[in-house]
Coordinates of C-alpha atoms in Angstrom, one line a residue:
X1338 CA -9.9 10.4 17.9
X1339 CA -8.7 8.0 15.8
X1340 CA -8.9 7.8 12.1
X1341 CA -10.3 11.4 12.0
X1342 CA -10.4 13.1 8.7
X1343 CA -11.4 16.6 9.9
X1344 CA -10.3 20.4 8.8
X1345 CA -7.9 22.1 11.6
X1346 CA -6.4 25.4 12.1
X1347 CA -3.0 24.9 14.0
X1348 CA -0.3 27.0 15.6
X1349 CA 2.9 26.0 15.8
X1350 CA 4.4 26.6 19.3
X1351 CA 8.0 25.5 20.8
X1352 CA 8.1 22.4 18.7
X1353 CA 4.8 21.4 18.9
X1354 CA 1.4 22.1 17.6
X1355 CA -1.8 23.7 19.2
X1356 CA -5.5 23.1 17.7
X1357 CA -7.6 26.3 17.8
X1358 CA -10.2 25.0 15.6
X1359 CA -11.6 21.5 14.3
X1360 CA -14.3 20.1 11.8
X1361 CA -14.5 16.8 11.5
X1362 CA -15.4 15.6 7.8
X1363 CA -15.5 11.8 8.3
X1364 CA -14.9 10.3 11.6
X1365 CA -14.7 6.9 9.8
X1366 CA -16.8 4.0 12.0
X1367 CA -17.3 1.3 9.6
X1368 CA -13.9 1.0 10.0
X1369 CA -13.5 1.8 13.8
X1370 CA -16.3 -1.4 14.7
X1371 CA -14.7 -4.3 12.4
X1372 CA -10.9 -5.1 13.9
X1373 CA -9.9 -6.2 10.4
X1374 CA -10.9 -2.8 8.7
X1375 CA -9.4 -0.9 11.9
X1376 CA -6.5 -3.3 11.5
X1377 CA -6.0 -2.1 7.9
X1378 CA -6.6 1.5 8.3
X1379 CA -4.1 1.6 11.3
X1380 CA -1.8 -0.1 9.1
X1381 CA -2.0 2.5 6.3
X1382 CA -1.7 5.5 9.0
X1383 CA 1.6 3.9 10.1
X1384 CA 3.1 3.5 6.1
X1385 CA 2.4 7.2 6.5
X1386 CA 4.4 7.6 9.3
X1387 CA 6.7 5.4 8.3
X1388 CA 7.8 6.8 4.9
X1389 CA 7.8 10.7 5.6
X1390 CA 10.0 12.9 8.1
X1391 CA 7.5 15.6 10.2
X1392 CA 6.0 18.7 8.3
X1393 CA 6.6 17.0 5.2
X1394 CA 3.9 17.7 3.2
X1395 CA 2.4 15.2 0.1
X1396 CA -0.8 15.9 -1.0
X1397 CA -0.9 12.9 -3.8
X1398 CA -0.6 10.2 -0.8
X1399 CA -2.8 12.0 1.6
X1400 CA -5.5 12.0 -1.5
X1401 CA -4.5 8.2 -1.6
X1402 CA -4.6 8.0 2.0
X1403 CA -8.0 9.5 2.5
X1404 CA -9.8 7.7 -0.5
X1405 CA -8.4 4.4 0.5
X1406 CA -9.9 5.0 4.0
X1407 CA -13.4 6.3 2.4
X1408 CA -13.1 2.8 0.8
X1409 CA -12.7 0.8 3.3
X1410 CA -15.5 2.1 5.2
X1411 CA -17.5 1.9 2.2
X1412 CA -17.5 -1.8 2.0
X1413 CA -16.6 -0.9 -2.1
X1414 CA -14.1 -3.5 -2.5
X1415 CA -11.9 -6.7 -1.0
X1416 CA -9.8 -4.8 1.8
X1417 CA -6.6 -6.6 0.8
X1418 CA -6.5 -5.7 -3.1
X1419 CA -7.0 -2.1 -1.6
X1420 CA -4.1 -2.6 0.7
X1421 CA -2.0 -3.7 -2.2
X1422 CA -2.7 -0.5 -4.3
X1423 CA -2.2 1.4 -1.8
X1424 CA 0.9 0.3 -1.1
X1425 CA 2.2 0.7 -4.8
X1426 CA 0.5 4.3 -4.3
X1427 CA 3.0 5.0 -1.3
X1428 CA 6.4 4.0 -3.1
X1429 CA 5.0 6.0 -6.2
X1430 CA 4.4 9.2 -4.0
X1431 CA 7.5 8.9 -2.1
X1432 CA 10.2 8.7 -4.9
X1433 CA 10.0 4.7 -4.7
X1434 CA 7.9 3.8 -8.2
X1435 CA 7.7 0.5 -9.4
X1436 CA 9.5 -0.5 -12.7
X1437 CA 6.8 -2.5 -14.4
X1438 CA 6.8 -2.0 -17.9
X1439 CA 11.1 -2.2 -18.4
X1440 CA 13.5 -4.5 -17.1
X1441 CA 14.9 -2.2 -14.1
X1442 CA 18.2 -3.2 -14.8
X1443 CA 18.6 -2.8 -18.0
X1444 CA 15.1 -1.0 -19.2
X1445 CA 14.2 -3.6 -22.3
X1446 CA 10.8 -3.5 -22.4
X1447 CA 9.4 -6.3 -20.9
X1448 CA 6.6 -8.2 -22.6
X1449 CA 7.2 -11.3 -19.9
X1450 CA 8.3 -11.1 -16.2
X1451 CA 8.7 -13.8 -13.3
X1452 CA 10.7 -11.9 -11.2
X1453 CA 10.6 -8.4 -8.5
X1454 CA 13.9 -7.0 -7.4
X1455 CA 14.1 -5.6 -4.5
X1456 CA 17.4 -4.0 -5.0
X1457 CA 16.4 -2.0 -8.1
X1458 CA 12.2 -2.3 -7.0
X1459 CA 10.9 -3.8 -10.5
X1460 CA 10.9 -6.5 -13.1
X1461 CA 13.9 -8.6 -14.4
X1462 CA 13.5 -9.5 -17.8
X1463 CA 15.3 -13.3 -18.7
X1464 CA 18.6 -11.6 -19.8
X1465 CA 19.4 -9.8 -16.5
X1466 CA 20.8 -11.7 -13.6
X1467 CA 18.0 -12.5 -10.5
X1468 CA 19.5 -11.8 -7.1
X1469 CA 17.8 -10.2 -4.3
X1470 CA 14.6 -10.3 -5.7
X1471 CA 11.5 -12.7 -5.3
X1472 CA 10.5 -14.9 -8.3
X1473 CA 6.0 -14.5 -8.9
X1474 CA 3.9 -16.1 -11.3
X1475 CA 3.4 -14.5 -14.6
X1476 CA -0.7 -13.5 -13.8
X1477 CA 0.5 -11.5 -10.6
X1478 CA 3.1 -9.3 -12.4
X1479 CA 0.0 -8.1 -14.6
X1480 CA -2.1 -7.5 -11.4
X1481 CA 1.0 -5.8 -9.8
X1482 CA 1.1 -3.4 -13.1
X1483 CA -2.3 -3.0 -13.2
X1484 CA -2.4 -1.5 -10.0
X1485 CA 0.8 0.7 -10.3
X1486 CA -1.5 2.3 -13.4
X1487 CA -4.9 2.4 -12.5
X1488 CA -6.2 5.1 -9.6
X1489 CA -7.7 3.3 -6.3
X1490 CA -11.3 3.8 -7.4
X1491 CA -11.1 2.1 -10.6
X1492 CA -9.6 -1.5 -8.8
X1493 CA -13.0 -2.8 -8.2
X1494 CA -13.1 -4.6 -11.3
X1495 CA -10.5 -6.7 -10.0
X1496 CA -11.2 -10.5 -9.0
X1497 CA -8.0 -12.2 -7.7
X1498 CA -7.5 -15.8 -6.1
X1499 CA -5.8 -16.6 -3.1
X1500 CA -2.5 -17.6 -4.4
X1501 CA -2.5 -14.2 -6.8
X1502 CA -3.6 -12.4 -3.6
X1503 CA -0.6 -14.7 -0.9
X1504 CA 2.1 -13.4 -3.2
X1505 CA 1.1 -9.9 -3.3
X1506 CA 1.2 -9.6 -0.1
X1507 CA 5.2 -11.2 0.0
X1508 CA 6.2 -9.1 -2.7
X1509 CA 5.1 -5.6 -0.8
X1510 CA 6.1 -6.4 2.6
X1511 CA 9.7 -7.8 1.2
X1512 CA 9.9 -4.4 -1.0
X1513 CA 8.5 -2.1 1.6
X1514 CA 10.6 -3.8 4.9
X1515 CA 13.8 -3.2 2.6
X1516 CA 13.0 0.5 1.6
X1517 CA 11.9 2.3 4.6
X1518 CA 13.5 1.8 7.4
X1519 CA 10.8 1.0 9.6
X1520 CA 8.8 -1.5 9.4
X1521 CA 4.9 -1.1 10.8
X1522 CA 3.9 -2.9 13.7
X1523 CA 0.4 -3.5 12.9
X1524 CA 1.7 -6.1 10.5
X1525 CA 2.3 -8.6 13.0
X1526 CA -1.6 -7.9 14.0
X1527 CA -2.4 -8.6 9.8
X1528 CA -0.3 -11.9 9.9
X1529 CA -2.2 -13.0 12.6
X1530 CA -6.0 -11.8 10.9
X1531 CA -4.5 -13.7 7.7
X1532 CA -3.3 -16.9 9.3
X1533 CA -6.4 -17.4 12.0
X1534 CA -8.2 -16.5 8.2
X1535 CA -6.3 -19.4 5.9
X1536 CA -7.0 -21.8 9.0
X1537 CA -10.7 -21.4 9.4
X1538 CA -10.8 -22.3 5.5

């Protein structure tokens, strides 16, 4: 089923697994009955997918993984501030951490920062050269290190407007789509949630 958090005993066989025992923990509804929160949660599976190679094992993301779902079916917090941590949880726990705090290219500390490469994934500072990169406004490179320092659970103080929240999401998918070299398909199913969302506004 999907979106299962259970405990499993499995046997490997010829290249592929057998279940011999199952318990499921949280089968996860809230988010199986609303399409955006099934939307979201299938999106997070496939990062998953996405960013490791089979029998790798990383139990910081699937702690990430498996709070971010409990929240979502909790109702705890706006889905896509979640989405946006989360996402700055995976490059974290795959080798792929944000530079927030120094100039990625040449690690001044920054005190000021308009601009995410996505060469070196972090901030420029005014002195480095800005190429491959997407320029942001001031207020979403705090957000952006504010969730690259605080643990899922503590983002619900957040409140972030639109604009904040429409550059976000630019900033992941550009750094995301240019490190792994998949790119998940339920984000054409998000675009569309978000776009049939700005026009109803």
């Amino acid at each position: 089923m999907p979106l299962t958090f259970g405990e499993y005993v499995l046997f490997k066989g010829r290249g592929l697994y057998t279940i011999s025992e199952g318990k499921i923990v949280n089968s996860f509804r809230g988010c199986l009955d609303d399409l955006e929160k099934l939307t979201y949660s299938t999106y997070l599976c496939e990062l998953i997918d996405i960013s490791m190679v089979d029998d790798e094992s990383n139990a910081v993301l699937f702690k990430e993984l498996v709070t971010s779902l409990y929240l979502l079916n909790s109702n705890a917090l706006d889905n896509e501030i979640l989405i946006r941590a989360f996402e700055i949880k995976l490059l974290k726990a795959t080798g792929y951490a944000l530079d927030l705090e120094n100039c990625c290219k040449c690690k001044r500390r920054l005190s000021y920062c308009d601009y995410i490469s996505l060469a070196y994934s972090g901030g420029v500072c005014n002195r480095c050269e800005k190429s491959y990169g997407i320029p942001i406004s001031s207020s979403t490179y705090n957000i952006l290190r504010y969730l690259n320092f605080y643990s899922l659970d503590n983002i619900y103080k957040l409140k972030i407007n639109d604009n904040i929240k429409k550059e976000l999401y630019s900033i992941m998918k550009s750094l995301i789509g240019s490190i792994y070299q998949r790119r998940p398909k339920s984000l054409d199913m998000l675009d569309i949630i978000k776009e049939s969302g700005d026009k109803n506004e």
